CSV table of C-alpha atoms in Angstrom, one decimal:
chain,number,residue,atom,x,y,z
A,1,MET,CA,14.2,-56.9,40.2
A,2,GLY,CA,17.0,-58.5,38.3
A,3,THR,CA,20.8,-58.9,38.6
A,4,GLY,CA,23.0,-60.6,36.1
A,5,THR,CA,25.8,-60.1,33.4
A,6,LYS,CA,25.8,-63.4,31.4
A,7,CYS,CA,24.3,-64.8,28.2
A,8,ILE,CA,24.3,-68.3,26.8
A,9,GLY,CA,25.8,-69.1,23.4
A,10,GLN,CA,23.6,-70.2,20.5
A,11,ASN,CA,24.8,-73.7,20.8
A,12,LYS,CA,23.3,-73.9,24.3
A,13,MET,CA,19.9,-72.7,23.3
A,14,ARG,CA,17.1,-75.3,23.8
A,15,LYS,CA,13.8,-76.0,21.9
A,16,THR,CA,12.0,-76.7,25.1
A,17,GLY,CA,12.0,-73.1,26.4
A,18,ASP,CA,13.4,-74.1,29.8
A,19,ILE,CA,16.6,-72.1,29.7
A,20,LEU,CA,17.3,-68.3,30.1
A,21,ASN,CA,19.1,-67.3,27.0
A,22,ASP,CA,19.8,-63.8,28.3
A,23,SER,CA,20.6,-63.2,32.0
A,24,HIS,CA,21.6,-59.5,31.8
A,25,ALA,CA,20.1,-57.6,34.7
A,26,GLU,CA,17.7,-55.5,32.5
A,27,ILE,CA,16.3,-58.6,30.9
A,28,VAL,CA,16.0,-60.6,34.1
A,29,ALA,CA,14.1,-57.5,35.6
A,30,ARG,CA,11.8,-57.3,32.7
A,31,ARG,CA,10.9,-61.0,32.8
A,32,SER,CA,10.4,-60.7,36.6
A,33,PHE,CA,8.0,-57.8,35.7
A,34,GLN,CA,6.1,-60.0,33.2
A,35,ARG,CA,5.6,-62.5,36.0
A,36,TYR,CA,4.2,-59.8,38.2
A,37,LEU,CA,1.8,-58.6,35.5
A,38,LEU,CA,0.6,-62.2,35.0
A,39,HIS,CA,-0.3,-62.4,38.7
A,40,GLN,CA,-2.0,-59.0,38.5
A,41,LEU,CA,-4.0,-60.2,35.6
A,42,TRP,CA,-5.1,-63.3,37.5
A,43,LEU,CA,-6.2,-61.0,40.4
A,44,ALA,CA,-8.2,-59.0,37.9
A,45,ALA,CA,-9.9,-62.0,36.3
A,46,SER,CA,-10.7,-63.1,39.9
A,47,ARG,CA,-12.2,-59.7,40.7
A,48,GLN,CA,-9.7,-59.0,43.4
A,49,GLN,CA,-7.8,-55.9,44.2
A,50,CYS,CA,-5.1,-55.2,41.5
A,51,ILE,CA,-3.5,-52.6,39.2
A,52,PHE,CA,-6.0,-53.2,36.4
A,53,SER,CA,-9.5,-52.0,35.6
A,54,PRO,CA,-11.8,-53.4,32.9
A,55,GLY,CA,-11.2,-52.2,29.4
A,56,THR,CA,-13.9,-51.5,26.7
A,57,GLU,CA,-13.3,-54.8,24.8
A,58,THR,CA,-14.3,-58.2,26.2
A,59,GLY,CA,-11.6,-59.8,28.3
A,60,LYS,CA,-9.3,-56.9,28.1
A,61,TRP,CA,-7.9,-54.8,30.9
A,62,LYS,CA,-6.1,-51.5,31.3
A,63,LEU,CA,-3.9,-50.0,33.9
A,64,LYS,CA,-5.7,-47.9,36.6
A,65,PRO,CA,-5.1,-44.2,36.5
A,66,ASN,CA,-1.9,-43.0,38.1
A,67,VAL,CA,-0.2,-46.5,38.0
A,68,VAL,CA,3.1,-45.9,36.4
A,69,PHE,CA,6.3,-47.9,36.1
A,70,ILE,CA,9.9,-46.6,36.4
A,71,PHE,CA,12.9,-48.7,35.2
A,72,PHE,CA,16.1,-48.2,37.2
A,73,SER,CA,19.4,-49.7,36.0
A,74,SER,CA,22.6,-49.3,38.0
A,75,HIS,CA,24.6,-49.1,34.8
A,76,THR,CA,24.2,-47.8,31.3
A,77,PRO,CA,22.6,-50.5,29.1
A,78,CYS,CA,25.1,-52.5,26.9
A,79,GLY,CA,25.1,-51.7,23.2
A,80,ASP,CA,24.5,-48.4,21.5
A,81,ALA,CA,23.7,-46.4,24.7
A,82,SER,CA,27.1,-47.3,26.1
A,83,ILE,CA,29.1,-45.7,23.2
A,84,PHE,CA,30.1,-42.1,23.9
A,85,PRO,CA,33.4,-40.2,24.0
A,86,ILE,CA,35.9,-40.3,26.7
A,87,SER,CA,37.9,-37.3,27.5
A,88,GLU,CA,41.4,-36.9,29.0
A,89,PRO,CA,40.2,-35.1,32.3
A,90,GLU,CA,38.1,-38.2,33.1
A,91,ASN,CA,41.3,-39.8,34.3
A,92,GLN,CA,42.0,-37.0,36.7
A,93,LEU,CA,40.7,-36.8,40.3
A,94,SER,CA,37.7,-34.5,40.3
A,95,LYS,CA,34.7,-33.4,42.3
A,96,LEU,CA,31.2,-33.7,40.9
A,97,VAL,CA,29.4,-30.5,39.9
A,98,THR,CA,25.9,-31.1,41.2
A,99,GLY,CA,22.7,-29.4,40.3
A,100,GLY,CA,21.0,-30.4,37.1
A,101,HIS,CA,23.4,-33.2,36.1
A,102,ALA,CA,21.4,-36.2,37.4
A,103,GLY,CA,18.5,-35.7,35.1
A,104,GLY,CA,19.9,-33.5,32.3
A,105,GLN,CA,21.5,-30.2,32.3
A,106,SER,CA,19.7,-26.8,32.2
A,107,ALA,CA,18.7,-25.5,28.8
A,108,GLU,CA,21.0,-22.5,29.4
A,109,CYS,CA,24.0,-24.6,30.0
A,110,ARG,CA,23.4,-26.9,27.1
A,111,SER,CA,22.9,-23.9,24.6
A,112,ASN,CA,26.1,-22.2,25.6
A,113,HIS,CA,29.1,-24.6,25.8
A,114,ASN,CA,31.7,-21.8,25.6
A,115,HIS,CA,30.8,-20.0,28.8
A,116,LEU,CA,30.2,-20.9,32.4
A,117,CYS,CA,26.6,-20.9,33.5
A,118,ALA,CA,25.6,-19.0,36.6
A,119,GLU,CA,25.3,-22.2,38.6
A,120,ASP,CA,28.7,-23.3,37.7
A,121,LYS,CA,30.2,-19.9,38.5
A,122,ARG,CA,28.5,-20.0,41.9
A,123,LYS,CA,29.6,-23.5,42.7
A,124,SER,CA,33.2,-22.8,41.5
A,125,GLY,CA,33.5,-19.9,43.9
A,126,LYS,CA,31.8,-21.8,46.8
A,127,MET,CA,34.2,-24.8,46.3
A,128,ALA,CA,37.4,-22.9,46.1
A,129,SER,CA,37.9,-23.2,49.8
A,130,ASN,CA,36.7,-26.7,50.0
A,131,HIS,CA,39.4,-28.7,48.3
A,132,ILE,CA,37.9,-32.3,48.4
A,133,LEU,CA,38.8,-34.5,45.5
A,134,LYS,CA,36.8,-37.4,44.3
A,135,ARG,CA,36.8,-39.4,41.1
A,136,MET,CA,33.9,-38.4,38.8
A,137,LYS,CA,32.5,-39.1,35.4
A,138,THR,CA,29.3,-37.4,34.2
A,139,TYR,CA,27.7,-36.8,30.8
A,140,ASP,CA,24.6,-35.1,29.9
A,141,GLY,CA,23.3,-34.2,26.5
A,142,GLY,CA,26.7,-33.8,25.0
A,143,CYS,CA,27.9,-31.4,27.6
A,144,PHE,CA,29.7,-32.4,30.9
A,145,SER,CA,31.3,-30.3,33.6
A,146,ILE,CA,34.0,-31.2,36.0
A,147,ILE,CA,35.9,-29.4,38.7
A,148,THR,CA,39.6,-30.5,38.8
A,149,GLU,CA,42.3,-29.9,41.3
A,150,ASP,CA,42.8,-26.2,40.2
A,151,LEU,CA,39.0,-25.9,40.2
A,152,ALA,CA,38.9,-25.2,36.5
A,153,VAL,CA,35.4,-25.9,35.2
A,154,GLN,CA,35.7,-27.6,31.8
A,155,HIS,CA,33.1,-28.2,29.2
A,156,GLU,CA,33.0,-30.2,26.1
A,157,SER,CA,30.3,-30.4,23.4
A,158,VAL,CA,30.2,-33.7,21.5
A,159,LYS,CA,28.5,-33.6,18.2
A,160,LEU,CA,27.2,-36.7,16.4
A,161,GLN,CA,27.2,-36.5,12.6
A,162,GLY,CA,26.6,-39.0,9.8
A,163,ASN,CA,24.3,-40.3,7.2
A,164,THR,CA,21.5,-42.9,7.6
A,165,SER,CA,23.9,-45.9,7.5
A,166,GLN,CA,26.7,-44.8,9.8
A,167,LYS,CA,27.6,-42.1,12.4
A,168,SER,CA,30.7,-41.3,14.1
A,169,CYS,CA,31.7,-39.2,17.1
A,170,GLU,CA,33.7,-36.1,16.2
A,171,ARG,CA,35.2,-33.4,18.2
A,172,SER,CA,33.3,-30.2,18.0
A,173,ALA,CA,36.4,-27.9,18.6
A,174,GLU,CA,40.1,-28.1,19.2
A,175,MET,CA,41.7,-27.8,22.6
A,176,GLN,CA,41.7,-24.2,23.8
A,177,THR,CA,44.1,-22.4,26.0
A,178,ALA,CA,42.8,-22.0,29.6
A,179,ASN,CA,41.2,-18.7,30.3
A,180,LYS,CA,43.2,-17.1,33.1
A,181,GLU,CA,40.2,-15.7,34.8
A,182,THR,CA,37.8,-18.7,34.8
A,183,GLY,CA,40.2,-21.6,34.0
A,184,LEU,CA,37.9,-22.7,31.1
A,185,VAL,CA,39.4,-25.3,28.9
A,186,ARG,CA,38.2,-27.7,26.3
A,187,PRO,CA,39.4,-31.2,27.2
A,188,LYS,CA,40.8,-33.4,24.4
A,189,LEU,CA,38.5,-36.3,23.4
A,190,VAL,CA,40.8,-39.3,23.2
A,191,ASP,CA,38.6,-42.4,22.8
A,192,VAL,CA,35.0,-43.7,23.2
A,193,HIS,CA,33.5,-45.9,25.9
A,194,ARG,CA,33.4,-49.3,24.3
A,195,THR,CA,30.7,-51.9,24.4
A,196,GLY,CA,31.3,-55.6,24.1
A,197,ALA,CA,28.1,-56.1,22.0
A,198,LYS,CA,28.8,-57.0,18.4
A,199,CYS,CA,27.1,-55.6,15.3
A,200,VAL,CA,24.5,-58.0,14.0
A,201,PRO,CA,25.5,-60.3,11.2
A,202,GLY,CA,25.0,-59.0,7.7
A,203,GLU,CA,24.8,-55.4,8.8
A,204,LEU,CA,27.4,-52.5,8.9
A,205,GLY,CA,30.2,-53.2,11.3
A,206,ASP,CA,32.5,-51.1,13.5
A,207,ALA,CA,35.5,-49.4,11.9
A,208,ARG,CA,37.6,-50.5,14.9
A,209,THR,CA,40.1,-47.7,14.2
A,210,PRO,CA,42.0,-46.4,17.3
A,211,GLY,CA,40.3,-43.6,19.2
A,212,LEU,CA,37.1,-41.9,18.5
A,213,GLY,CA,36.3,-43.9,15.3
A,214,TYR,CA,36.4,-47.4,16.9
A,215,HIS,CA,32.6,-47.8,17.1
A,216,SER,CA,29.8,-46.9,14.7
A,217,VAL,CA,26.7,-45.6,16.5
A,218,GLY,CA,23.0,-46.3,16.0
A,219,LEU,CA,23.5,-49.9,15.0
A,220,LEU,CA,21.8,-53.1,16.2
A,221,ARG,CA,24.1,-55.3,18.3
A,222,VAL,CA,24.1,-58.8,19.9
A,223,LYS,CA,25.6,-59.5,23.2
A,224,PRO,CA,29.1,-61.2,23.1
A,225,GLY,CA,29.6,-64.8,24.1
A,226,ARG,CA,32.6,-66.7,25.3
A,227,GLY,CA,33.6,-68.1,21.9
A,228,ASP,CA,30.1,-69.1,21.1
A,229,ARG,CA,28.1,-66.3,19.5
A,230,THR,CA,24.9,-65.4,21.2
A,231,CYS,CA,21.5,-64.6,19.6
A,232,SER,CA,20.6,-62.1,22.3
A,233,MET,CA,20.2,-58.5,21.2
A,234,SER,CA,21.8,-55.8,23.3
A,235,CYS,CA,20.0,-54.2,26.2
A,236,SER,CA,20.0,-50.9,24.3
A,237,ASP,CA,18.2,-52.5,21.5
A,238,LYS,CA,15.6,-54.3,23.7
A,239,LEU,CA,14.8,-51.0,25.6
A,240,ALA,CA,14.2,-49.3,22.2
A,241,ARG,CA,11.8,-52.2,21.3
A,242,TRP,CA,10.0,-51.9,24.6
A,243,ASN,CA,9.7,-48.2,24.2
A,244,VAL,CA,7.4,-48.9,21.1
A,245,LEU,CA,5.8,-52.3,21.9
A,246,GLY,CA,5.6,-52.1,25.6
A,247,CYS,CA,7.2,-54.3,28.3
A,248,GLN,CA,4.3,-56.9,28.6
A,249,GLY,CA,5.3,-59.0,25.5
A,250,ALA,CA,3.1,-60.7,23.0
A,251,LEU,CA,1.3,-63.2,25.4
A,252,LEU,CA,0.1,-60.6,27.8
A,253,MET,CA,-1.0,-58.3,25.1
A,254,HIS,CA,-4.0,-60.8,24.6
A,255,PHE,CA,-5.4,-59.4,27.9
A,256,LEU,CA,-4.4,-55.8,27.6
A,257,GLN,CA,-6.1,-53.0,25.8
A,258,TYR,CA,-3.0,-50.9,25.7
A,259,PRO,CA,0.7,-51.8,26.0
A,260,VAL,CA,2.4,-51.3,29.3
A,261,TYR,CA,5.0,-48.6,28.8
A,262,LEU,CA,7.7,-47.3,31.1
A,263,SER,CA,7.3,-43.7,32.3
A,264,ALA,CA,11.0,-43.2,32.9
A,265,VAL,CA,14.4,-45.0,32.6
A,266,ILE,CA,16.8,-44.0,35.3
A,267,VAL,CA,20.5,-45.0,35.2
A,268,GLY,CA,22.7,-45.0,38.4
A,269,LYS,CA,25.9,-43.2,38.9
A,270,CYS,CA,28.3,-44.5,36.3
A,271,PRO,CA,29.8,-43.3,32.9
A,272,TYR,CA,26.7,-42.0,31.2
A,273,SER,CA,25.6,-39.9,28.2
A,274,GLN,CA,22.2,-38.4,27.9
A,275,GLU,CA,22.7,-38.0,24.2
A,276,ALA,CA,23.7,-41.6,23.7
A,277,MET,CA,20.7,-42.9,25.8
A,278,ARG,CA,18.3,-40.8,23.8
A,279,ARG,CA,19.8,-41.9,20.5
A,280,ALA,CA,19.7,-45.6,21.5
A,281,VAL,CA,16.3,-45.7,23.2
A,282,ILE,CA,14.2,-43.1,21.5
A,283,GLU,CA,15.6,-41.6,18.4
A,284,ARG,CA,16.3,-44.8,16.4
A,285,CYS,CA,12.5,-45.6,16.3
A,286,GLN,CA,11.1,-42.0,16.5
A,287,HIS,CA,10.3,-41.8,12.7
A,288,ILE,CA,8.2,-44.9,12.4
A,289,SER,CA,4.5,-44.6,11.2
A,290,SER,CA,1.4,-46.8,10.7
A,291,LEU,CA,1.5,-48.5,14.1
A,292,PRO,CA,-1.7,-50.2,15.2
A,293,ASP,CA,-4.1,-48.5,17.6
A,294,GLY,CA,-2.7,-48.2,21.1
A,295,PHE,CA,1.0,-48.4,20.1
A,296,LEU,CA,3.2,-45.5,19.8
A,297,THR,CA,6.9,-44.3,20.0
A,298,GLN,CA,7.2,-43.3,23.5
A,299,GLU,CA,9.0,-40.0,24.7
A,300,VAL,CA,10.1,-41.9,27.8
A,301,LYS,CA,12.0,-39.8,30.4
A,302,LEU,CA,15.7,-40.6,30.5
A,303,LEU,CA,17.4,-39.6,33.8
A,304,GLN,CA,20.6,-40.2,35.7
A,305,SER,CA,20.7,-40.7,39.4
A,306,ASP,CA,23.7,-39.8,41.7
A,307,LEU,CA,23.2,-43.2,43.4
A,308,GLN,CA,25.9,-45.7,42.8
A,309,PHE,CA,25.3,-49.4,43.1
A,310,GLU,CA,27.6,-50.4,46.0
A,311,HIS,CA,28.4,-53.8,44.4
A,312,SER,CA,29.1,-52.5,40.9
A,313,HIS,CA,32.5,-53.1,39.3
A,314,GLN,CA,33.3,-49.4,39.5
A,315,ALA,CA,32.4,-49.1,43.2
A,316,ILE,CA,34.4,-52.1,44.2
A,317,GLN,CA,37.4,-50.9,42.1
A,318,GLU,CA,37.2,-47.5,43.9
A,319,VAL,CA,37.4,-49.2,47.3
A,320,GLN,CA,40.1,-51.7,46.3
A,321,THR,CA,42.4,-49.3,44.5
A,322,ASN,CA,45.5,-51.0,45.7
A,323,SER,CA,44.3,-54.6,45.2
A,324,LYS,CA,45.8,-56.6,42.3
A,325,THR,CA,42.9,-59.1,42.5
A,326,LYS,CA,41.0,-59.4,39.2
A,327,LEU,CA,37.3,-58.6,39.6
A,328,VAL,CA,35.2,-61.3,38.1
A,329,PRO,CA,31.4,-60.8,37.6
A,330,CYS,CA,29.1,-63.1,39.5
A,331,SER,CA,28.0,-66.0,37.3
A,332,ALA,CA,24.5,-66.1,39.0
A,333,ALA,CA,21.5,-64.0,38.1
A,334,ILE,CA,18.8,-63.1,40.7
A,335,SER,CA,15.2,-62.5,39.9
A,336,TRP,CA,12.6,-61.1,42.4
A,337,SER,CA,9.0,-60.5,41.6
A,338,ALA,CA,6.2,-59.3,43.7
A,339,VAL,CA,4.2,-62.5,43.6
A,340,PRO,CA,3.0,-64.7,46.5
A,341,GLU,CA,4.7,-68.0,45.5
A,342,GLN,CA,8.4,-68.3,45.2
A,343,PRO,CA,9.2,-64.6,44.5
A,344,LEU,CA,12.9,-65.2,44.6
A,345,ASP,CA,14.6,-67.1,41.7
A,346,VAL,CA,18.4,-67.6,41.4
A,347,THR,CA,19.9,-69.1,38.2
A,348,SER,CA,23.3,-69.9,36.8
A,349,ASP,CA,24.1,-70.6,33.1
A,350,GLY,CA,20.3,-70.3,32.4
A,351,PHE,CA,19.1,-72.9,34.9
A,352,ARG,CA,18.2,-72.8,38.6
A,353,GLN,CA,21.3,-72.5,40.7
A,354,GLY,CA,22.4,-76.0,41.8
A,355,THR,CA,21.2,-77.8,38.7
A,356,THR,CA,23.6,-80.5,37.7
A,357,LYS,CA,24.1,-81.8,34.1
A,358,LYS,CA,21.9,-84.8,35.0
A,359,GLY,CA,19.1,-82.6,36.3
A,360,ILE,CA,18.9,-80.4,33.1
A,361,GLY,CA,15.5,-80.8,31.5
A,362,SER,CA,13.7,-81.6,34.8
A,363,HIS,CA,11.0,-79.4,36.1
A,364,GLN,CA,13.2,-78.5,39.1
A,365,SER,CA,15.9,-77.1,36.8
A,366,ARG,CA,13.7,-74.4,35.4
A,367,SER,CA,13.8,-70.8,36.4
A,368,LYS,CA,10.4,-69.2,37.2
A,369,ILE,CA,11.0,-66.6,34.5
A,370,CYS,CA,12.1,-68.9,31.6
A,371,LYS,CA,9.8,-69.0,28.5
A,372,VAL,CA,8.0,-72.3,29.3
A,373,GLU,CA,7.3,-71.4,32.9
A,374,LEU,CA,5.8,-68.0,32.0
A,375,PHE,CA,3.8,-69.7,29.3
A,376,HIS,CA,2.4,-72.3,31.7
A,377,GLN,CA,1.4,-69.5,34.0
A,378,PHE,CA,-0.3,-67.7,31.1
A,379,GLN,CA,-2.2,-70.9,30.1
A,380,LYS,CA,-3.4,-71.3,33.7
A,381,LEU,CA,-4.8,-67.8,33.5
A,382,VAL,CA,-6.5,-68.6,30.2
A,383,THR,CA,-8.1,-71.8,31.5
A,384,SER,CA,-9.3,-70.0,34.7
A,385,ILE,CA,-11.6,-67.7,32.6
A,386,SER,CA,-14.9,-68.8,31.0
A,387,ARG,CA,-14.8,-68.9,27.2
A,388,GLU,CA,-17.3,-66.1,26.8
A,389,ASP,CA,-15.2,-63.9,29.0
A,390,LEU,CA,-12.0,-64.5,27.0
A,391,PRO,CA,-10.7,-61.9,24.5
A,392,ASP,CA,-11.5,-62.7,20.9
A,393,THR,CA,-7.9,-63.5,20.1
A,394,LEU,CA,-7.9,-66.4,22.6
A,395,ARG,CA,-11.1,-68.2,21.4
A,396,MET,CA,-9.4,-70.1,18.6
A,397,LYS,CA,-9.3,-73.8,19.2
A,398,THR,CA,-6.2,-74.2,17.1
A,399,LEU,CA,-3.8,-72.5,19.6
A,400,LYS,CA,-1.4,-75.1,21.1
A,401,THR,CA,2.2,-74.0,21.2
A,402,TYR,CA,4.1,-71.0,22.6
A,403,TRP,CA,4.5,-69.8,19.0
A,404,ASP,CA,0.7,-70.1,18.3
A,405,TYR,CA,-0.3,-68.0,21.2
A,406,LYS,CA,2.4,-65.4,20.4
A,407,GLU,CA,1.3,-65.1,16.7
A,408,ALA,CA,-2.3,-64.9,17.7
A,409,ALA,CA,-1.7,-61.5,19.4
A,410,LEU,CA,-2.4,-59.8,16.1
A,411,ASN,CA,-2.1,-56.1,17.0
A,412,TYR,CA,1.2,-56.8,18.8
A,413,GLN,CA,2.6,-58.8,15.9
A,414,GLU,CA,1.6,-56.1,13.4
A,415,ALA,CA,3.3,-53.4,15.5
A,416,TRP,CA,6.5,-55.5,15.7
A,417,ARG,CA,6.4,-56.1,12.0
A,418,VAL,CA,6.2,-52.3,11.4
A,419,LEU,CA,9.0,-51.6,14.0
A,420,ARG,CA,11.3,-54.2,12.4
A,421,SER,CA,10.7,-53.1,8.8
A,422,GLN,CA,11.1,-49.3,9.5
A,423,ALA,CA,13.7,-49.1,12.3
A,424,LEU,CA,15.1,-52.2,13.7
A,425,LEU,CA,16.1,-53.9,10.5
A,426,GLY,CA,18.5,-56.8,11.0
A,427,TRP,CA,17.0,-57.8,14.4
A,428,VAL,CA,18.2,-61.4,15.2
A,429,LYS,CA,15.0,-63.4,15.7
A,430,ASN,CA,15.0,-66.8,17.2
A,431,ALA,CA,14.2,-69.6,14.8
A,432,LYS,CA,10.6,-71.0,15.1
A,433,GLU,CA,11.9,-74.4,16.2
A,434,TYR,CA,12.9,-72.7,19.5
A,435,LEU,CA,9.4,-71.5,20.1
A,436,HIS,CA,7.2,-74.6,19.3
A,437,PHE,CA,7.1,-76.0,22.8
A,438,THR,CA,3.9,-76.6,24.8
């Protein structure tokens, strides 16, 4: 599990691997997951009960059948997945049309934007006598439905068009006059949800024109910093990478016969677009070819839940509608991992909470999920296994630094090279000097 909203700027990055560069919740959760996988691999090597079974290659393991991992995020990932149109009716008080909206609309509804589907007609009639109003925003696959005060069900189809370098959101149709019998209208699209993530240096940028043309979509982005630019790619971009390379990372790939993929990504109740999520996480990398054996472009399930995180910015705003107090995100990040020793880890500004300036650099200042701590746990796993039982890639005596061990995961590095060259061009990589620690 992970919580967090902060990133450190590039001037605060350290060559010792003892600081968390990216403390967004999705990244903290993934690093917590890597810590869990490390512990499970230690159990496997010790012949104890775990999630792995022996692979066909020496020293390699694979997930047991029916072991799957589902990624839940309380909010849409920052970056490309967060860019989709806002329409005027979103500012009205509305009641959610349930049934098929949490995980994608029915094919019938998606294929016919101009008419009410049977489910919507049934609910419209049922709710006519139940005039309860509630704020609601929901998107799915370019078509959303709302029931407003006059119970008019409204649909809008959002079409994404563009060439290989740039896409923009365009209205699919002009505003139509409400149908007297059904109350069907096409709401006017007035703007897009905006992301704070900035386009990577040297690549195409956002047009920043007012309204729908403010952002370009499908582009790689880095997370914003407070004055000092970060080197952390957006959560949308990292999810796209994990969907091809797996969530285990380069180090753990030494011990795994296949990457550890997510079966589903579920986003909680918040502004959401199925089309934007699919574009950001799957479609940008769908065309790549020549990946090494075991790696593939996953068709991960993308779903939305109707559960709202009770401590989210949106949830608190709804409760404190009359408050003039400015809501400020918590500066701390929380990590929890299903491991026996110190499962809980709380950090602030990349170090364990409570670290003073004088304490920076000490062992006590390190998060359990920072690079150097995960690397040391990995090294302990390696040394606990006899040389003849190690995978081939770990039998080289020349491996010393974090960089050495990562580069020695040959299949993973080849897959990453293919992915960067064919889909994620412009990815901001950390300089080698930040990875040469021991």
